[in-house]
mmCIF file of N, CA and C in Angstrom:
data_model
loop_
_atom_site.group_PDB
_atom_site.id
_atom_site.type_symbol
_atom_site.label_atom_id
_atom_site.label_comp_id
_atom_site.label_asym_id
_atom_site.label_seq_id
_atom_site.Cartn_x
_atom_site.Cartn_y
_atom_site.Cartn_z
ATOM 1 N N MET D 1 -16.962 -101.386 46.887
ATOM 2 C CA MET D 1 -17.914 -100.301 46.721
ATOM 3 C C MET D 1 -17.186 -99.090 46.147
ATOM 4 N N PRO D 2 -17.666 -98.521 45.062
ATOM 5 C CA PRO D 2 -16.992 -97.365 44.483
ATOM 6 C C PRO D 2 -17.019 -96.161 45.423
ATOM 7 N N VAL D 3 -15.999 -95.367 45.335
ATOM 8 C CA VAL D 3 -15.866 -94.168 46.151
ATOM 9 C C VAL D 3 -16.419 -92.997 45.352
ATOM 10 N N PRO D 4 -17.235 -92.131 45.954
ATOM 11 C CA PRO D 4 -17.756 -90.987 45.200
ATOM 12 C C PRO D 4 -16.655 -89.991 44.859
ATOM 13 N N ALA D 5 -16.724 -89.455 43.666
ATOM 14 C CA ALA D 5 -15.754 -88.450 43.219
ATOM 15 C C ALA D 5 -16.191 -87.072 43.704
ATOM 16 N N PRO D 6 -15.235 -86.199 43.974
ATOM 17 C CA PRO D 6 -15.594 -84.837 44.356
ATOM 18 C C PRO D 6 -16.231 -84.103 43.171
ATOM 19 N N THR D 7 -17.029 -83.099 43.495
ATOM 20 C CA THR D 7 -17.704 -82.287 42.486
ATOM 21 C C THR D 7 -17.238 -80.844 42.627
ATOM 22 N N ALA D 8 -17.868 -79.954 41.905
ATOM 23 C CA ALA D 8 -17.534 -78.537 42.010
ATOM 24 C C ALA D 8 -17.890 -77.988 43.387
ATOM 25 N N GLU D 9 -18.841 -78.629 44.074
ATOM 26 C CA GLU D 9 -19.281 -78.172 45.387
ATOM 27 C C GLU D 9 -18.680 -78.963 46.542
ATOM 28 N N THR D 10 -18.036 -80.111 46.263
ATOM 29 C CA THR D 10 -17.517 -80.961 47.338
ATOM 30 C C THR D 10 -16.043 -81.275 47.130
ATOM 31 N N ARG D 11 -15.425 -81.764 48.203
ATOM 32 C CA ARG D 11 -14.042 -82.227 48.145
ATOM 33 C C ARG D 11 -13.884 -83.383 49.120
ATOM 34 N N TRP D 12 -12.767 -84.102 49.004
ATOM 35 C CA TRP D 12 -12.507 -85.222 49.895
ATOM 36 C C TRP D 12 -11.911 -84.744 51.205
ATOM 37 N N ARG D 13 -12.195 -85.491 52.259
ATOM 38 C CA ARG D 13 -11.608 -85.247 53.579
ATOM 39 C C ARG D 13 -11.439 -86.598 54.258
ATOM 40 N N CYS D 14 -10.241 -86.847 54.804
ATOM 41 C CA CYS D 14 -9.993 -88.075 55.557
ATOM 42 C C CYS D 14 -10.717 -87.974 56.898
ATOM 43 N N THR D 15 -11.518 -88.975 57.217
ATOM 44 C CA THR D 15 -12.274 -88.948 58.470
ATOM 45 C C THR D 15 -11.401 -89.213 59.686
ATOM 46 N N LEU D 16 -10.206 -89.770 59.486
ATOM 47 C CA LEU D 16 -9.330 -90.072 60.626
ATOM 48 C C LEU D 16 -8.425 -88.909 61.006
ATOM 49 N N CYS D 17 -7.802 -88.261 60.019
ATOM 50 C CA CYS D 17 -6.823 -87.212 60.357
ATOM 51 C C CYS D 17 -7.211 -85.820 59.863
ATOM 52 N N GLY D 18 -8.240 -85.703 59.016
ATOM 53 C CA GLY D 18 -8.667 -84.396 58.534
ATOM 54 C C GLY D 18 -7.988 -83.936 57.266
ATOM 55 N N ASN D 19 -7.096 -84.733 56.685
ATOM 56 C CA ASN D 19 -6.397 -84.377 55.452
ATOM 57 C C ASN D 19 -7.392 -83.985 54.362
ATOM 58 N N LEU D 20 -7.092 -82.889 53.666
ATOM 59 C CA LEU D 20 -7.924 -82.417 52.559
ATOM 60 C C LEU D 20 -7.179 -82.399 51.221
ATOM 61 N N THR D 21 -5.876 -82.697 51.237
ATOM 62 C CA THR D 21 -5.088 -82.390 50.041
ATOM 63 C C THR D 21 -4.271 -83.522 49.436
ATOM 64 N N ARG D 22 -3.997 -84.608 50.139
ATOM 65 C CA ARG D 22 -3.082 -85.635 49.627
ATOM 66 C C ARG D 22 -3.707 -87.021 49.724
ATOM 67 N N PHE D 23 -3.969 -87.640 48.564
ATOM 68 C CA PHE D 23 -4.579 -88.955 48.513
ATOM 69 C C PHE D 23 -3.960 -89.775 47.389
ATOM 70 N N ASP D 24 -3.851 -91.085 47.611
ATOM 71 C CA ASP D 24 -3.499 -92.020 46.544
ATOM 72 C C ASP D 24 -4.804 -92.637 46.068
ATOM 73 N N VAL D 25 -5.099 -92.505 44.791
ATOM 74 C CA VAL D 25 -6.364 -92.950 44.234
ATOM 75 C C VAL D 25 -6.121 -94.112 43.279
ATOM 76 N N THR D 26 -6.855 -95.211 43.478
ATOM 77 C CA THR D 26 -6.831 -96.339 42.550
ATOM 78 C C THR D 26 -8.105 -96.259 41.739
ATOM 79 N N ARG D 27 -7.962 -96.168 40.419
ATOM 80 C CA ARG D 27 -9.129 -96.044 39.555
ATOM 81 C C ARG D 27 -9.010 -96.960 38.358
ATOM 82 N N SER D 28 -10.146 -97.393 37.858
ATOM 83 C CA SER D 28 -10.217 -98.166 36.624
ATOM 84 C C SER D 28 -10.898 -97.301 35.584
ATOM 85 N N SER D 29 -10.302 -97.236 34.411
ATOM 86 C CA SER D 29 -10.862 -96.415 33.342
ATOM 87 C C SER D 29 -10.947 -97.204 32.052
ATOM 88 N N ARG D 30 -11.958 -96.904 31.298
ATOM 89 C CA ARG D 30 -12.091 -97.434 29.946
ATOM 90 C C ARG D 30 -12.119 -96.226 29.034
ATOM 91 N N VAL D 31 -11.100 -96.109 28.159
ATOM 92 C CA VAL D 31 -10.952 -94.909 27.344
ATOM 93 C C VAL D 31 -10.707 -95.270 25.881
ATOM 94 N N VAL D 32 -11.018 -94.304 25.035
ATOM 95 C CA VAL D 32 -10.642 -94.368 23.635
ATOM 96 C C VAL D 32 -9.653 -93.236 23.416
ATOM 97 N N GLU D 33 -8.491 -93.575 22.866
ATOM 98 C CA GLU D 33 -7.471 -92.553 22.614
ATOM 99 C C GLU D 33 -7.169 -92.475 21.127
ATOM 100 N N TYR D 34 -7.008 -91.243 20.656
ATOM 101 C CA TYR D 34 -6.549 -91.013 19.290
ATOM 102 C C TYR D 34 -5.048 -90.803 19.365
ATOM 103 N N LEU D 35 -4.302 -91.739 18.796
ATOM 104 C CA LEU D 35 -2.847 -91.667 18.802
ATOM 105 C C LEU D 35 -2.335 -91.163 17.475
ATOM 106 N N HIS D 36 -1.354 -90.299 17.530
ATOM 107 C CA HIS D 36 -0.650 -89.832 16.345
ATOM 108 C C HIS D 36 0.796 -90.299 16.480
ATOM 109 N N LEU D 37 1.231 -91.099 15.557
ATOM 110 C CA LEU D 37 2.615 -91.578 15.572
ATOM 111 C C LEU D 37 3.419 -90.749 14.582
ATOM 112 N N ASP D 38 4.564 -90.235 15.049
ATOM 113 C CA ASP D 38 5.408 -89.490 14.124
ATOM 114 C C ASP D 38 6.150 -90.477 13.221
ATOM 115 N N LEU D 39 6.940 -89.971 12.300
ATOM 116 C CA LEU D 39 7.614 -90.842 11.333
ATOM 117 C C LEU D 39 8.617 -91.781 11.991
ATOM 118 N N ALA D 40 9.084 -91.442 13.179
ATOM 119 C CA ALA D 40 10.002 -92.317 13.907
ATOM 120 C C ALA D 40 9.244 -93.371 14.711
ATOM 121 N N GLY D 41 7.905 -93.262 14.747
ATOM 122 C CA GLY D 41 7.096 -94.236 15.468
ATOM 123 C C GLY D 41 6.775 -93.858 16.897
ATOM 124 N N GLU D 42 7.119 -92.623 17.308
ATOM 125 C CA GLU D 42 6.831 -92.171 18.668
ATOM 126 C C GLU D 42 5.356 -91.755 18.770
ATOM 127 N N PRO D 43 4.609 -92.396 19.680
ATOM 128 C CA PRO D 43 3.186 -92.059 19.800
ATOM 129 C C PRO D 43 2.949 -90.816 20.646
ATOM 130 N N LYS D 44 1.888 -90.089 20.304
ATOM 131 C CA LYS D 44 1.437 -88.944 21.082
ATOM 132 C C LYS D 44 -0.085 -89.033 21.142
ATOM 133 N N VAL D 45 -0.640 -88.998 22.351
ATOM 134 C CA VAL D 45 -2.092 -89.019 22.512
ATOM 135 C C VAL D 45 -2.607 -87.609 22.229
ATOM 136 N N GLU D 46 -3.462 -87.497 21.210
ATOM 137 C CA GLU D 46 -3.993 -86.184 20.840
ATOM 138 C C GLU D 46 -5.419 -85.972 21.332
ATOM 139 N N GLU D 47 -6.158 -87.040 21.530
ATOM 140 C CA GLU D 47 -7.519 -86.940 22.056
ATOM 141 C C GLU D 47 -7.778 -88.121 22.961
ATOM 142 N N THR D 48 -8.522 -87.895 24.031
ATOM 143 C CA THR D 48 -8.914 -88.964 24.940
ATOM 144 C C THR D 48 -10.399 -88.814 25.256
ATOM 145 N N GLU D 49 -11.131 -89.902 25.094
ATOM 146 C CA GLU D 49 -12.540 -89.934 25.457
ATOM 147 C C GLU D 49 -12.704 -90.979 26.556
ATOM 148 N N VAL D 50 -13.163 -90.557 27.730
ATOM 149 C CA VAL D 50 -13.379 -91.477 28.847
ATOM 150 C C VAL D 50 -14.764 -92.086 28.695
ATOM 151 N N LEU D 51 -14.800 -93.407 28.495
ATOM 152 C CA LEU D 51 -16.067 -94.111 28.349
ATOM 153 C C LEU D 51 -16.670 -94.450 29.704
ATOM 154 N N SER D 52 -15.825 -94.860 30.651
ATOM 155 C CA SER D 52 -16.273 -95.139 32.014
ATOM 156 C C SER D 52 -15.082 -95.036 32.945
ATOM 157 N N GLU D 53 -15.379 -94.706 34.192
ATOM 158 C CA GLU D 53 -14.319 -94.584 35.182
ATOM 159 C C GLU D 53 -14.894 -94.912 36.552
ATOM 160 N N THR D 54 -14.169 -95.730 37.309
ATOM 161 C CA THR D 54 -14.587 -96.114 38.649
ATOM 162 C C THR D 54 -13.446 -95.857 39.616
ATOM 163 N N LEU D 55 -13.739 -95.113 40.678
ATOM 164 C CA LEU D 55 -12.757 -94.916 41.741
ATOM 165 C C LEU D 55 -12.871 -96.124 42.655
ATOM 166 N N GLU D 56 -11.813 -96.926 42.722
ATOM 167 C CA GLU D 56 -11.859 -98.176 43.483
ATOM 168 C C GLU D 56 -11.499 -97.991 44.942
ATOM 169 N N SER D 57 -10.466 -97.208 45.213
ATOM 170 C CA SER D 57 -10.086 -96.959 46.597
ATOM 171 C C SER D 57 -9.308 -95.660 46.692
ATOM 172 N N ILE D 58 -9.328 -95.106 47.890
ATOM 173 C CA ILE D 58 -8.590 -93.874 48.173
ATOM 174 C C ILE D 58 -7.833 -94.101 49.471
ATOM 175 N N ARG D 59 -6.521 -93.805 49.441
ATOM 176 C CA ARG D 59 -5.682 -93.937 50.625
ATOM 177 C C ARG D 59 -5.156 -92.564 51.003
ATOM 178 N N CYS D 60 -5.298 -92.217 52.277
ATOM 179 C CA CYS D 60 -4.807 -90.935 52.776
ATOM 180 C C CYS D 60 -3.285 -90.978 52.828
ATOM 181 N N ARG D 61 -2.639 -89.987 52.276
ATOM 182 C CA ARG D 61 -1.184 -89.916 52.296
ATOM 183 C C ARG D 61 -0.639 -89.543 53.661
ATOM 184 N N TRP D 62 -1.432 -88.882 54.510
ATOM 185 C CA TRP D 62 -0.949 -88.444 55.812
ATOM 186 C C TRP D 62 -0.982 -89.569 56.839
ATOM 187 N N CYS D 63 -2.123 -90.277 56.944
ATOM 188 C CA CYS D 63 -2.240 -91.292 58.009
ATOM 189 C C CYS D 63 -2.328 -92.711 57.450
ATOM 190 N N ASN D 64 -2.295 -92.859 56.134
ATOM 191 C CA ASN D 64 -2.281 -94.166 55.472
ATOM 192 C C ASN D 64 -3.606 -94.923 55.594
ATOM 193 N N ALA D 65 -4.677 -94.245 55.999
ATOM 194 C CA ALA D 65 -5.983 -94.888 56.121
ATOM 195 C C ALA D 65 -6.534 -95.189 54.730
ATOM 196 N N VAL D 66 -7.154 -96.351 54.589
ATOM 197 C CA VAL D 66 -7.731 -96.754 53.308
ATOM 198 C C VAL D 66 -9.246 -96.655 53.403
ATOM 199 N N ASP D 67 -9.832 -96.028 52.415
ATOM 200 C CA ASP D 67 -11.285 -95.894 52.292
ATOM 201 C C ASP D 67 -11.930 -95.243 53.519
ATOM 202 N N GLN D 68 -11.266 -94.261 54.076
ATOM 203 C CA GLN D 68 -11.805 -93.488 55.201
ATOM 204 C C GLN D 68 -12.045 -92.045 54.756
ATOM 205 N N VAL D 69 -12.542 -91.892 53.528
ATOM 206 C CA VAL D 69 -12.711 -90.572 52.936
ATOM 207 C C VAL D 69 -14.202 -90.247 52.855
ATOM 208 N N GLU D 70 -14.529 -89.007 53.182
ATOM 209 C CA GLU D 70 -15.901 -88.532 53.043
ATOM 210 C C GLU D 70 -15.914 -87.318 52.136
ATOM 211 N N LEU D 71 -17.066 -87.007 51.597
ATOM 212 C CA LEU D 71 -17.232 -85.794 50.812
ATOM 213 C C LEU D 71 -17.718 -84.689 51.734
ATOM 214 N N VAL D 72 -17.061 -83.533 51.672
ATOM 215 C CA VAL D 72 -17.470 -82.365 52.452
ATOM 216 C C VAL D 72 -17.612 -81.183 51.513
ATOM 217 N N ALA D 73 -18.359 -80.181 51.927
ATOM 218 C CA ALA D 73 -18.557 -78.993 51.103
ATOM 219 C C ALA D 73 -17.258 -78.212 50.970
ATOM 220 N N ARG D 74 -17.020 -77.673 49.785
ATOM 221 C CA ARG D 74 -15.880 -76.766 49.595
ATOM 222 C C ARG D 74 -16.217 -75.435 50.258
ATOM 223 N N PRO D 75 -15.231 -74.744 50.816
ATOM 224 C CA PRO D 75 -15.511 -73.471 51.486
ATOM 225 C C PRO D 75 -16.193 -72.447 50.592
ATOM 226 N N ASP D 76 -15.837 -72.397 49.318
ATOM 227 C CA ASP D 76 -16.415 -71.409 48.413
ATOM 228 C C ASP D 76 -17.757 -71.858 47.842
ATOM 229 N N ALA D 77 -18.215 -73.065 48.209
ATOM 230 C CA ALA D 77 -19.472 -73.586 47.674
ATOM 231 C C ALA D 77 -20.581 -73.561 48.719
ATOM 232 N N GLY D 78 -20.396 -72.783 49.774
ATOM 233 C CA GLY D 78 -21.376 -72.772 50.845
ATOM 234 C C GLY D 78 -21.022 -73.804 51.884
ATOM 235 N N GLY D 79 -21.953 -74.198 52.697
ATOM 236 C CA GLY D 79 -21.692 -75.213 53.712
ATOM 237 C C GLY D 79 -21.249 -74.593 55.019
ATOM 238 N N PRO D 80 -20.822 -75.414 55.973
ATOM 239 C CA PRO D 80 -20.495 -74.936 57.318
ATOM 240 C C PRO D 80 -19.403 -73.876 57.355
ATOM 241 N N ALA D 81 -18.335 -74.030 56.579
ATOM 242 C CA ALA D 81 -17.240 -73.053 56.612
ATOM 243 C C ALA D 81 -17.714 -71.686 56.130
ATOM 244 N N ALA D 82 -18.500 -71.661 55.073
ATOM 245 C CA ALA D 82 -19.006 -70.398 54.540
ATOM 246 C C ALA D 82 -20.012 -69.776 55.507
ATOM 247 N N ASP D 83 -20.842 -70.612 56.146
ATOM 248 C CA ASP D 83 -21.817 -70.093 57.121
ATOM 249 C C ASP D 83 -21.115 -69.432 58.297
ATOM 250 N N GLN D 84 -20.027 -70.022 58.788
ATOM 251 C CA GLN D 84 -19.277 -69.450 59.901
ATOM 252 C C GLN D 84 -18.640 -68.134 59.513
ATOM 253 N N ALA D 85 -18.140 -68.042 58.280
ATOM 254 C CA ALA D 85 -17.512 -66.804 57.812
ATOM 255 C C ALA D 85 -18.530 -65.676 57.731
ATOM 256 N N GLU D 86 -19.756 -66.011 57.275
ATOM 257 C CA GLU D 86 -20.803 -64.991 57.181
ATOM 258 C C GLU D 86 -21.210 -64.494 58.564
ATOM 259 N N GLN D 87 -21.282 -65.404 59.540
ATOM 260 C CA GLN D 87 -21.673 -65.028 60.886
ATOM 261 C C GLN D 87 -20.611 -64.173 61.555
ATOM 262 N N ALA D 88 -19.339 -64.437 61.246
ATOM 263 C CA ALA D 88 -18.240 -63.686 61.857
ATOM 264 C C ALA D 88 -18.135 -62.283 61.260
ATOM 265 N N GLY D 89 -18.551 -62.108 60.001
ATOM 266 C CA GLY D 89 -18.366 -60.843 59.283
ATOM 267 C C GLY D 89 -19.444 -59.932 59.482
#
């Protein structure tokens, strides 16, 4: 089952340990790249177009849990953390 990607309003959180910042992500991508080879034959990717991308699994770097990630609201995007800050202020 694909894992949902974070958005501008959400971020990942490990449900076991609470980690918000360190994850190993396994993804499959199908891309078109524009390569420019110099005269010596060294390639340089100058443009990349992602045709499709699937997040296959996410492993927490802190507790090593696999696929125990949920999407939570970012503090600056509203949600529980922002509501608590407004109530305290």
